XYZ file of C-alpha atoms in Angstrom:
585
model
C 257.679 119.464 -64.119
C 255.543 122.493 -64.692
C 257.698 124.019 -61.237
C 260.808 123.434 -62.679
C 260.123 125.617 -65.790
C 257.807 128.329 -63.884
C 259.486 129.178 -60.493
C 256.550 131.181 -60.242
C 254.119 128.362 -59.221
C 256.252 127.871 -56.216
C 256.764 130.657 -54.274
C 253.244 132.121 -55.747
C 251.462 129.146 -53.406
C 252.701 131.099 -50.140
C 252.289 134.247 -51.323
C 250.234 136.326 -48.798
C 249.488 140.277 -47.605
C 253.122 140.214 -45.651
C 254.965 139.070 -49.109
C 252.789 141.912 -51.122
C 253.779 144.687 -49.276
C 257.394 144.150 -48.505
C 257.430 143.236 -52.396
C 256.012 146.855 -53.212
C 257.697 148.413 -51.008
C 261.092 147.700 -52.767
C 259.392 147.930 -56.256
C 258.731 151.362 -55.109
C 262.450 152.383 -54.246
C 264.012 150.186 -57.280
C 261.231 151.855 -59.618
C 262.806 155.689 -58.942
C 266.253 154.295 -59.242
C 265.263 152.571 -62.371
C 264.120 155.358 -64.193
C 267.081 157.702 -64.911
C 269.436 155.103 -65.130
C 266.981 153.112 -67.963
C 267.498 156.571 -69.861
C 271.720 156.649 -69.236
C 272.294 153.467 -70.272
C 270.047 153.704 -73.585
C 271.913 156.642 -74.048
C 275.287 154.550 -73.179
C 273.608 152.192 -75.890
C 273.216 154.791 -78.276
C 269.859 154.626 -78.493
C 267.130 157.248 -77.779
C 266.418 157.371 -74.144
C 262.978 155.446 -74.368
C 264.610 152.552 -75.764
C 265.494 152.007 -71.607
C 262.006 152.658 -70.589
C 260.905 149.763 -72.825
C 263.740 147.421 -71.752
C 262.322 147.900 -68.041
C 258.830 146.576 -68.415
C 257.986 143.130 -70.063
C 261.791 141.894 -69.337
C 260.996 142.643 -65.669
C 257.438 140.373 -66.118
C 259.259 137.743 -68.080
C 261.774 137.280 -65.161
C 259.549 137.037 -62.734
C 257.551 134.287 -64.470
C 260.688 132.118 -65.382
C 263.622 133.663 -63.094
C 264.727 131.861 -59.859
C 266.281 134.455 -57.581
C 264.048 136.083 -55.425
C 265.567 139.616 -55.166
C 267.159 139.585 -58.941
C 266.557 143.164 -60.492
C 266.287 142.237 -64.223
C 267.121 145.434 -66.718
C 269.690 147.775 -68.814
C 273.184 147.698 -67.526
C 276.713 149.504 -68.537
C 278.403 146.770 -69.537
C 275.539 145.272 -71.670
C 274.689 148.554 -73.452
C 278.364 149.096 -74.166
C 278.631 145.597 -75.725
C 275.219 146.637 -77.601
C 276.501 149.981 -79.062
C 279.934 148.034 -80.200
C 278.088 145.342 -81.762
C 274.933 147.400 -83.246
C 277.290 150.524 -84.440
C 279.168 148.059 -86.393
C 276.449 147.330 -89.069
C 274.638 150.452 -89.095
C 275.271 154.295 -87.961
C 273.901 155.984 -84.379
C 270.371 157.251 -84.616
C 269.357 154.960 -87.824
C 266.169 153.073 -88.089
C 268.867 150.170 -88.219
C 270.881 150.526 -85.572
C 267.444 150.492 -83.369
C 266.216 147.067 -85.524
C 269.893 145.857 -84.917
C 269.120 146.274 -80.755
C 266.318 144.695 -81.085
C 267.454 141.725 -83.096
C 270.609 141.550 -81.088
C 267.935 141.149 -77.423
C 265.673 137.968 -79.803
C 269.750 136.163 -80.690
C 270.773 136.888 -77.321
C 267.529 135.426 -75.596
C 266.851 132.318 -78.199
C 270.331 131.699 -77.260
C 270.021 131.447 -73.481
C 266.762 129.397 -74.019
C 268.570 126.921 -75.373
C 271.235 126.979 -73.367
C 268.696 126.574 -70.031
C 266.984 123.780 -72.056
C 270.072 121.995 -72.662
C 271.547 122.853 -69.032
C 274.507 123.880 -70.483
C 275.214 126.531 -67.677
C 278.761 125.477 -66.705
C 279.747 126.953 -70.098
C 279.931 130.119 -68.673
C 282.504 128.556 -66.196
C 284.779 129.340 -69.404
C 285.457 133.015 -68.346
C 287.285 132.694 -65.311
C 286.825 135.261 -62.480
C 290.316 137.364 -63.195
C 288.976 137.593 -66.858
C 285.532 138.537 -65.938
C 287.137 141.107 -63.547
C 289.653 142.097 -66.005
C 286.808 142.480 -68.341
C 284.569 144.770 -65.790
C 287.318 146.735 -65.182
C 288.381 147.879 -68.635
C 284.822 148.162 -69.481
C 284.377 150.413 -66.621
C 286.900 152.260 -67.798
C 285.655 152.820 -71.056
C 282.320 153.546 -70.334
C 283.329 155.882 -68.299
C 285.443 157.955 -70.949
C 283.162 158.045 -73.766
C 280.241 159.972 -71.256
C 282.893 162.434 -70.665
C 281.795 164.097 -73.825
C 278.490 164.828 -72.658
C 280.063 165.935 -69.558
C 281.947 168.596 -71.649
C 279.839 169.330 -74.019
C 282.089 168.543 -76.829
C 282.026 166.208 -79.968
C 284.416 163.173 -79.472
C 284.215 159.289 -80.051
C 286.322 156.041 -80.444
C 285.907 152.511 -80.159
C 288.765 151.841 -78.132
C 290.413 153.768 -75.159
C 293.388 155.536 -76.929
C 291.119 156.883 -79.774
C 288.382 158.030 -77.155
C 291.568 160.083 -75.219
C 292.563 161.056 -78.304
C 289.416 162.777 -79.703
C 288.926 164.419 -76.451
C 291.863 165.913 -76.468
C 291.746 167.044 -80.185
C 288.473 168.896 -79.282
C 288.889 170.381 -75.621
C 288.859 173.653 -76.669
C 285.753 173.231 -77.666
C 284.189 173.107 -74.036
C 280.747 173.934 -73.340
C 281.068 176.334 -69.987
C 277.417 176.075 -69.067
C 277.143 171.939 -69.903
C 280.251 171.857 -67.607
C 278.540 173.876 -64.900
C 276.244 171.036 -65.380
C 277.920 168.311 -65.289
C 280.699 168.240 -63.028
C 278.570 169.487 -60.001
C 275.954 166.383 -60.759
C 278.948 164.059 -60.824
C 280.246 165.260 -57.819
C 276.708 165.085 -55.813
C 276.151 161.595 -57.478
C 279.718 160.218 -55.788
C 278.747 162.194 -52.577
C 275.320 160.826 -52.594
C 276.822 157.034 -52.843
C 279.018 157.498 -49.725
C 277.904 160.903 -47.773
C 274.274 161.275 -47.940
C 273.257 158.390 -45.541
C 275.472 159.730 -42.851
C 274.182 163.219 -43.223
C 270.717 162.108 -43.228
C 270.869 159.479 -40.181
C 272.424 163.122 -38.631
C 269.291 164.414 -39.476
C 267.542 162.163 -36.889
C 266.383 159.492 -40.088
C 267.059 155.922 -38.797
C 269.557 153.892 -41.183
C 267.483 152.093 -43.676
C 265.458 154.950 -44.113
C 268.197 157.005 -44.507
C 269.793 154.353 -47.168
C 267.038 154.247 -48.934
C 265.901 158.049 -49.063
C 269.843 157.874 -50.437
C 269.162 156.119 -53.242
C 266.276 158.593 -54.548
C 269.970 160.415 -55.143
C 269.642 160.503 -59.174
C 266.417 161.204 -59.308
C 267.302 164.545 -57.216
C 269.701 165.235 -59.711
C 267.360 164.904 -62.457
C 265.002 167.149 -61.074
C 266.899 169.718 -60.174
C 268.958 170.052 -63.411
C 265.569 169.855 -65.604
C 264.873 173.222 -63.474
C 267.581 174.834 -63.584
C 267.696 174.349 -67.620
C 263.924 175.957 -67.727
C 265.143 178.814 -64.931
C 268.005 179.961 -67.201
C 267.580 178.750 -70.792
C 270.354 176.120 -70.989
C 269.331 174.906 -73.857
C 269.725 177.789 -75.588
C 273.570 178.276 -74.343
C 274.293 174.739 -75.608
C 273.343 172.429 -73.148
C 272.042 169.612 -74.851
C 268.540 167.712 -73.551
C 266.874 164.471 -74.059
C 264.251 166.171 -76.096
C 260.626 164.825 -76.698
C 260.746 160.870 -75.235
C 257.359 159.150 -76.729
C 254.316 159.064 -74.140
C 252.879 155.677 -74.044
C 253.469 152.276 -73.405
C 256.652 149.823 -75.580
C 255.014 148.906 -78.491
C 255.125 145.374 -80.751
C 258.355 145.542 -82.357
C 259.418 142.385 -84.542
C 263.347 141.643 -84.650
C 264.725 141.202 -88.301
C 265.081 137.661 -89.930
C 267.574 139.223 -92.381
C 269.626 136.334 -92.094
C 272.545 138.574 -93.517
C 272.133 140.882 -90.288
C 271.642 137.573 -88.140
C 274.867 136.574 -89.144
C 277.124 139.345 -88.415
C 275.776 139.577 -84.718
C 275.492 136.337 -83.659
C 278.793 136.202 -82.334
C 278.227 139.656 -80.527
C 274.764 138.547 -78.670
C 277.106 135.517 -77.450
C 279.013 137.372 -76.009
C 277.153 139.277 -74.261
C 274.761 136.372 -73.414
C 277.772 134.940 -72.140
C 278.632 138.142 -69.870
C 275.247 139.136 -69.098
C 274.452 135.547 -67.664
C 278.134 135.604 -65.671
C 277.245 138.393 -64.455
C 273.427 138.331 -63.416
C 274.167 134.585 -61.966
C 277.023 136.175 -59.666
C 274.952 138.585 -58.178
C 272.052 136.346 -57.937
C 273.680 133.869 -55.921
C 275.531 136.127 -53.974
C 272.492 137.461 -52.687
C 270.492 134.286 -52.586
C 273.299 133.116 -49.870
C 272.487 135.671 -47.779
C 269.062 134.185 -47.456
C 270.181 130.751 -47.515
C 267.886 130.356 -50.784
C 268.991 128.139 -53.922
C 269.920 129.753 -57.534
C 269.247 127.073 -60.623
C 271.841 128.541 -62.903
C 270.000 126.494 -65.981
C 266.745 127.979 -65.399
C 268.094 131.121 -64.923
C 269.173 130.762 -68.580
C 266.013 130.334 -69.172
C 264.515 133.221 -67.627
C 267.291 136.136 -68.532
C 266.076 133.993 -72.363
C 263.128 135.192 -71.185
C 263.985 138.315 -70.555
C 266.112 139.209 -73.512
C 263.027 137.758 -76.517
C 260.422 140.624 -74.554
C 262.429 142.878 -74.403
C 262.990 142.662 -78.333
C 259.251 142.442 -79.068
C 258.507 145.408 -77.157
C 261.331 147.398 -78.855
C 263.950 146.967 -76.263
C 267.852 146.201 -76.060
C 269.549 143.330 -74.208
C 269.123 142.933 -70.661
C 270.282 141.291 -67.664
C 270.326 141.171 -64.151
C 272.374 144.514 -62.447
C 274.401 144.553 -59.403
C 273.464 148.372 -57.812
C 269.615 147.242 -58.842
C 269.518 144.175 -57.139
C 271.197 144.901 -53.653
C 268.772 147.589 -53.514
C 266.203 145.884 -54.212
C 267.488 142.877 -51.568
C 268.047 145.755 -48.990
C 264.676 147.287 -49.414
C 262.883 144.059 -48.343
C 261.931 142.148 -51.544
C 260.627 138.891 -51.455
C 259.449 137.223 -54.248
C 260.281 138.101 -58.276
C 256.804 139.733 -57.892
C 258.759 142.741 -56.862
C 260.370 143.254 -60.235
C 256.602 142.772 -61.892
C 255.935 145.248 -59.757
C 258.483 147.643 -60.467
C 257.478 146.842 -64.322
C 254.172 148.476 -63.475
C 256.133 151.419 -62.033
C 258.050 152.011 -65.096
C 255.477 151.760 -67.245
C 253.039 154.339 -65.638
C 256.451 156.640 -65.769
C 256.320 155.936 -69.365
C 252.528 156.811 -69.764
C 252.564 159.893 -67.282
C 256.127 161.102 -66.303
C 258.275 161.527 -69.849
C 256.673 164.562 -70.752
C 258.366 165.823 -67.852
C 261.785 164.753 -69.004
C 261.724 167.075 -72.508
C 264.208 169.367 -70.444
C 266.564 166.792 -68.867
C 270.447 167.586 -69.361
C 272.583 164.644 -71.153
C 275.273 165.922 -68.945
C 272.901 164.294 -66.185
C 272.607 160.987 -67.760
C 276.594 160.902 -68.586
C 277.128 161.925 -64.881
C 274.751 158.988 -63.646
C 276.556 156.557 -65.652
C 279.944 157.609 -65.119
C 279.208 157.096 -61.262
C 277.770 154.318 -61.615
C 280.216 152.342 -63.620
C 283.973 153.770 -61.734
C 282.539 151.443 -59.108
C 282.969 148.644 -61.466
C 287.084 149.776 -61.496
C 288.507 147.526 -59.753
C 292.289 148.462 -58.591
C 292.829 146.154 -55.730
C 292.261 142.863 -57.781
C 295.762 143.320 -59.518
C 297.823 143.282 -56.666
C 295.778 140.502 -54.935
C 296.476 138.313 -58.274
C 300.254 139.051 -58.259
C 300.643 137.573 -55.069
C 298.680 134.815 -55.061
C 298.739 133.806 -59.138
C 301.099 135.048 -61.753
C 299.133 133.090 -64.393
C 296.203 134.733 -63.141
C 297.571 138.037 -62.852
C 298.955 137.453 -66.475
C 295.080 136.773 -67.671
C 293.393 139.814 -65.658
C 296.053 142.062 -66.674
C 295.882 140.797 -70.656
C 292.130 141.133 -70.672
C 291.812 144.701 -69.232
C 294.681 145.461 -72.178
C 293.190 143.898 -74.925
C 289.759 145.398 -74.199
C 291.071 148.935 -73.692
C 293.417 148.616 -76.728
C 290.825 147.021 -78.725
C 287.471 146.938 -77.931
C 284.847 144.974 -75.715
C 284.555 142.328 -77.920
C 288.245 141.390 -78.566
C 288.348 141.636 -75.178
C 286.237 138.810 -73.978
C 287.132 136.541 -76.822
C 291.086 137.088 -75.497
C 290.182 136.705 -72.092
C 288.070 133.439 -72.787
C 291.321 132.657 -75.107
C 293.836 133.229 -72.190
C 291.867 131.718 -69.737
C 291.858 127.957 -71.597
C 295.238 128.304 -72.480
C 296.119 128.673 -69.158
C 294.509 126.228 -67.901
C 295.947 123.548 -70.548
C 299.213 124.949 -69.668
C 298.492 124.108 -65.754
C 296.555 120.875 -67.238
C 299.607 119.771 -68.760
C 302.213 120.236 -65.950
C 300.378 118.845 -63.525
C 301.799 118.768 -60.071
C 303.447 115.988 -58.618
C 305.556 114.960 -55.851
C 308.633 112.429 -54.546
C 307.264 111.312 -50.900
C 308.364 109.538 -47.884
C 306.993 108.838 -44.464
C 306.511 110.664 -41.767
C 308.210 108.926 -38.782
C 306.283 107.061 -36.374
C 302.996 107.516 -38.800
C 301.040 105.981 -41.721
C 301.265 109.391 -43.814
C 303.418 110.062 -46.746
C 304.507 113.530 -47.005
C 306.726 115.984 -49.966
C 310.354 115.229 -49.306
C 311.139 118.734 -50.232
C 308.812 120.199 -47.129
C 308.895 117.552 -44.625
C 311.328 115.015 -42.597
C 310.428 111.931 -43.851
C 311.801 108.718 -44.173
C 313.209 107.393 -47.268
C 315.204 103.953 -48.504
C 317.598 104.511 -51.601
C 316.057 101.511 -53.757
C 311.913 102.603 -53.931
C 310.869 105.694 -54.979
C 307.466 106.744 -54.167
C 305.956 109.841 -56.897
C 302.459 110.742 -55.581
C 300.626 111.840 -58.693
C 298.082 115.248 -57.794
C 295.865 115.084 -61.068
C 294.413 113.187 -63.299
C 296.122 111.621 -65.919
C 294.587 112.705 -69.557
C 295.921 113.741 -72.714
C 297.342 116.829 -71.719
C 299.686 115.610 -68.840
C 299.917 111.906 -69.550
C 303.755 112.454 -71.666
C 304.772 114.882 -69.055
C 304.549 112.253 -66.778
C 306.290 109.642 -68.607
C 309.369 111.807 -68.494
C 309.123 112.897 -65.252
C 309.119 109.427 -63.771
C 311.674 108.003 -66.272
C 313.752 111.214 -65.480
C 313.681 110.535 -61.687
C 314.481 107.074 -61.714
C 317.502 107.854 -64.051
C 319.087 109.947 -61.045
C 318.862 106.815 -58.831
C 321.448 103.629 -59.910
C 320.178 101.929 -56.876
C 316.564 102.057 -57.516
C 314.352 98.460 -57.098
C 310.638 99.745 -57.215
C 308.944 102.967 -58.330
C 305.556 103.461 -56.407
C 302.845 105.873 -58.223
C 300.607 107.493 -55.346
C 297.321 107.811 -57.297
C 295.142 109.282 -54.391
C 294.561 112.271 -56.376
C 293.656 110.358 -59.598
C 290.003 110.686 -60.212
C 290.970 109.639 -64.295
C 293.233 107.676 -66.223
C 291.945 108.479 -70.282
C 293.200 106.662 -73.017
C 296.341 108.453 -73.192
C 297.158 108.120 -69.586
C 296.655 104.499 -69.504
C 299.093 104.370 -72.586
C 301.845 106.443 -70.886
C 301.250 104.182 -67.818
C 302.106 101.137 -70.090
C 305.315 102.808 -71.614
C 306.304 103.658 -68.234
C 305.515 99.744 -67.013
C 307.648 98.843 -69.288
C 310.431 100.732 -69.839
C 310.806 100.131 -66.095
C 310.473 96.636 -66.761
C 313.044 96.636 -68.668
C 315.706 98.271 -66.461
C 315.012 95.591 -63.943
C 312.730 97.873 -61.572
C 308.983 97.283 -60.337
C 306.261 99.715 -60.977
C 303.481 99.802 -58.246
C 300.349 101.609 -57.773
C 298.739 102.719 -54.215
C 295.314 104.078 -53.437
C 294.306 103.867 -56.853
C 290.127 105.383 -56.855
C 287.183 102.113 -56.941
C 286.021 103.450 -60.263
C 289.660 104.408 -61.892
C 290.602 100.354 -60.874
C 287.610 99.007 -62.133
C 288.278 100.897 -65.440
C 292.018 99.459 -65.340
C 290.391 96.237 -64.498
C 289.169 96.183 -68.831
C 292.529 96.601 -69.996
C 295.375 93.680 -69.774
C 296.976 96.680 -67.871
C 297.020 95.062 -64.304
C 297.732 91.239 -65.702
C 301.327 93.403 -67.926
C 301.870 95.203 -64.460
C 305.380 94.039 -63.137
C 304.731 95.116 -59.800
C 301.279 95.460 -57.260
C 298.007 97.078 -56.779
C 298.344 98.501 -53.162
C 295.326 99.299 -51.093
C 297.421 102.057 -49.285
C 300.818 103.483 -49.617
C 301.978 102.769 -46.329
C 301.633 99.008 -46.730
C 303.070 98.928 -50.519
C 306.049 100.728 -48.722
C 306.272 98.115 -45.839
C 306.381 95.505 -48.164
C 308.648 96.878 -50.589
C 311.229 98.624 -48.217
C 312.290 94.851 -47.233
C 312.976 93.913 -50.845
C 316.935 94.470 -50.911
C 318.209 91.129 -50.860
C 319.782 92.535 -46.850
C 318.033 93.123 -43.798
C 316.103 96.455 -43.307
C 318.947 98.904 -41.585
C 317.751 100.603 -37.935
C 316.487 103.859 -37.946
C 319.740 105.339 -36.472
C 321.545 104.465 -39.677
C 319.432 106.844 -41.654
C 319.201 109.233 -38.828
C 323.056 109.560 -39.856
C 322.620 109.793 -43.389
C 320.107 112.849 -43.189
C 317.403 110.825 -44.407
C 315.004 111.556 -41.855
């Protein structure tokens, strides 16, 4: 019991010198990734850049306690600190005491709520997002994130909560261009998309063997950093305009308290659901994804309960949300990491960064930060997906397509409530026109095949309708008319046989559509007969006077139900060459 709720007792009983160093190894590499991109995205939060530091050490420990991925890199992420600045900036203004105490509060709502969702393994609820929403989602977010850094990038004033006002203020204040924050930050931008795709190859050329070289790679922004903090000492940036972080706070997070201002509690609960909802999606994507690889196992309810975790210390040690990043963890996975011990490990990193190392950071370009970012979400952006759906899925084309819309047109968090919002009405819609087919048999076999794709064999007077869902609610009057419809186009008709192979459920509603049908066929004079009907859908038929109404038979298989059946025309059974001639086969 005690292993189910603390991974950590498990893989801590074969944890040896091997496991240790391979785990600090990658804590190493993830811990100087970690850094400026814990400063970008409190920045992307609009927060002050130590807000990320703190969000990188006791979420980190918490994870590795509960958390059941081994390679998981737990932290700040784009998406996340976007949905944090929409949802904080709307109850209090950028740079406030209470737009930091509304972060904070949002992380405790967000991780209480996990908790509870882990505790009441109620993981499949995130299976209401769908992946072309989530992707939709990503993409527009991407997209947005994206645009607002430009500003930094510029060195101009600009903001927006939605694409077209973010374009628009840009454009309303390009004249206003800082030359030497330019010089800044288009050249870091540039070396940070070089650095992603370039530098390995250059350094393998170098004589560097390839992981090495990938790793030595991913030092990338931290190279950036450096060098721009010179070059704003060597020639007085700041002085031209080039804005800096500024003085970051030496020492380690301290013991913050979220609010119980149940006024405040109220108008963000909805916000930390979403992006408890997102964040979890998200994390438990990559996690398994990489947990394949391995061949390991992910427990999406107790991973609830560790990102819960996660989320409630990162509020009491003055943090934002968090969750588990994509670029962190397959770097962390591809550096050699073991055991959630890695990201404890990587805590410790951050934390002696935030003791010794921000000092060092007073003359650190935004432009760098907004460069950072703005490299590292366009690989969210997504272009191919699109064109995939199209082909393959209209409806799901129609739901990607919607979502990236209605989050650029009007914010993150209209945007995941529409795409959750498309995503079950499209799946009612398929729910309630479920598919279903006329069959006949294949000749010289047992199988019973779509009349519309196949040569089969077919009499006039029994029509055979396999069903390919359950029946419910949603379809079960759909049904009705489609079988009453069919038989109406046949005067010769004797027996109607339902194909319930594909049942797996016959609700309420079905059963009383299957009784309407019974007897409205009854009535005309024509048997109704069900084939390879499921043990546990007949024995829930078998409660119901259903079967004793029924005016035709229970068939164990559809090829004997359309032996029997094909004989009952008051004339002996034609030869095969007769509807050879007739085009029925």
């Amino acid at each position: 019991m005690l292993g189910r709720y603390f991974p950590i007792l498990e893989w801590g009983r074969t944890y040896n010198r091997s496991v240790l160093t391979n785990d600090m190894m990658a804590a190493v590499i993830v811990t100087i990734m970690l850094i400026p991109q814990s400063l970008a995205y409190a920045l992307l939060a609009g927060l002050p850049p130590v807000v990320g530091l703190y969000a990188s050490i006791l979420p980190l420990v918490a994870y590795a306690i509960f958390g059941t991925s081994r390679t998981l890199a737990v932290g700040p992420v784009a998406v996340v600190s976007l949905m944090t600045a929409s949802a904080a900036g709307a109850v209090a203004a950028q740079g406030s005491a209470e737009y930091l105490e509304a972060a904070i509060t949002l992380a405790a709502i967000s991780g209480v709520m996990l908790a509870i969702l882990g505790f009441l393994r109620l993981g499949f609820l995130a299976n209401l997002l769908s992946h072309p929403v989530i992707s939709g989602f990503i993409t527009a977010s991407g997209i947005l994130i994206a645009t607002s850094q430009l500003k930094h990038v510029l060195g101009i004033k600009a903001g927006g909560d939605n694409w077209p006002a973010m374009l628009g203020s840009l454009a309303s204040n390009i004249a206003d261009i800082n030359i030497w924050t330019l010089m800044v930050g288009v050249p870091v931008t540039l070396f940070l998309f070089w650095v992603r795709k370039g530098a390995k190859p250059a350094l393998m050329a170098l004589g560097l063997k390839s992981r090495a070289a990938d790793m030595t790679a991913k030092a990338g922004p931290v190279v950036a950093v450096a060098l721009t903090i010179i070059a704003v000492m060597v020639f007085g940036l700041e002085a031209k305009g080039v804005n800096i972080v500024g003085a970051i706070p030496q020492g380690l997070p301290p013991f913050a308290l979220p609010s119980t201002d149940m006024s405040l509690i109220e108008k963000l609960w909805v916000p930390a659901l979403l992006i408890s909802i997102i964040g979890f999606v998200e994390s438990v994507s990559v996690a398994q994804t990489l947990a394949a690889k391995r061949r390991q196992r992910i427990a999406p309810d107790q991973e609830l309960i560790g990102l819960g975790a996660s989320n409630i210390a990162s509020a009491f040690s003055g943090g934002y949300p968090v969750t588990g990043g994509f670029a962190r963890s397959v770097v962390n996975f591809d550096a050699g990491a073991e055991t959630p011990a890695a990201g404890a490990y990587t805590a410790v990193g951050i934390a002696l960064a935030s003791l010794f190392l921000t000092p060092l950071l007073f003359n650190l370009p935004i432009a760098t930060l907004a460069a950072t970012i703005i490299v590292a979400v366009l690989s969210l952006v997504d272009l191919k997906t699109p064109g995939q759906l199209w082909r393959y899925s209209k409806a799901d084309f129609a739901a990607h397509v919607a979502t990236i819309g209605i989050t650029l047109l009007a914010g993150v968090e209209m945007g995941v409530i529409a795409g959750v919002g498309v995503g079950l009405l499209l799946y009612l819609w398929r729910a309630s026109r479920p598919h279903a087919a006329i069959v006949g048999r294949v000749p010289e076999t047992e199988h019973f095949r779509n009349v519309e794709r196949h040569s089969v064999f077919t009499v006039p007077h029994v029509l055979s309708i396999r069903i390919d869902e359950s029946l419910t609610y949603l379809n079960a009057r759909w049904l009705e008319e489609y079988v009453l419809e069919r038989v109406a186009e046949r005067p010769q008709l004797r027996h109607v046989i339902l194909m319930c192979s594909a049942v797996n459920e016959i609700d309420a509603s079905g059963l009383e559509s299957l009784e309407a049908i019974n007897h409205r066929l009854g009535d005309g004079g024509i048997g109704l007969h069900l084939s390879e009907v499921k043990g546990p859908v007949t024995d829930r038929l078998k409660r119901t006077h259903f079967l004793e109404e029924l005016n035709g038979n229970l068939y164990l298989s559809q090829d004997r139900a359309f032996a029997d059946l094909m004989k009952d025309t008051g004339e002996p059974a034609p030869p095969v060459d007769h509807y050879l001639a007739r085009g029925m086969i």
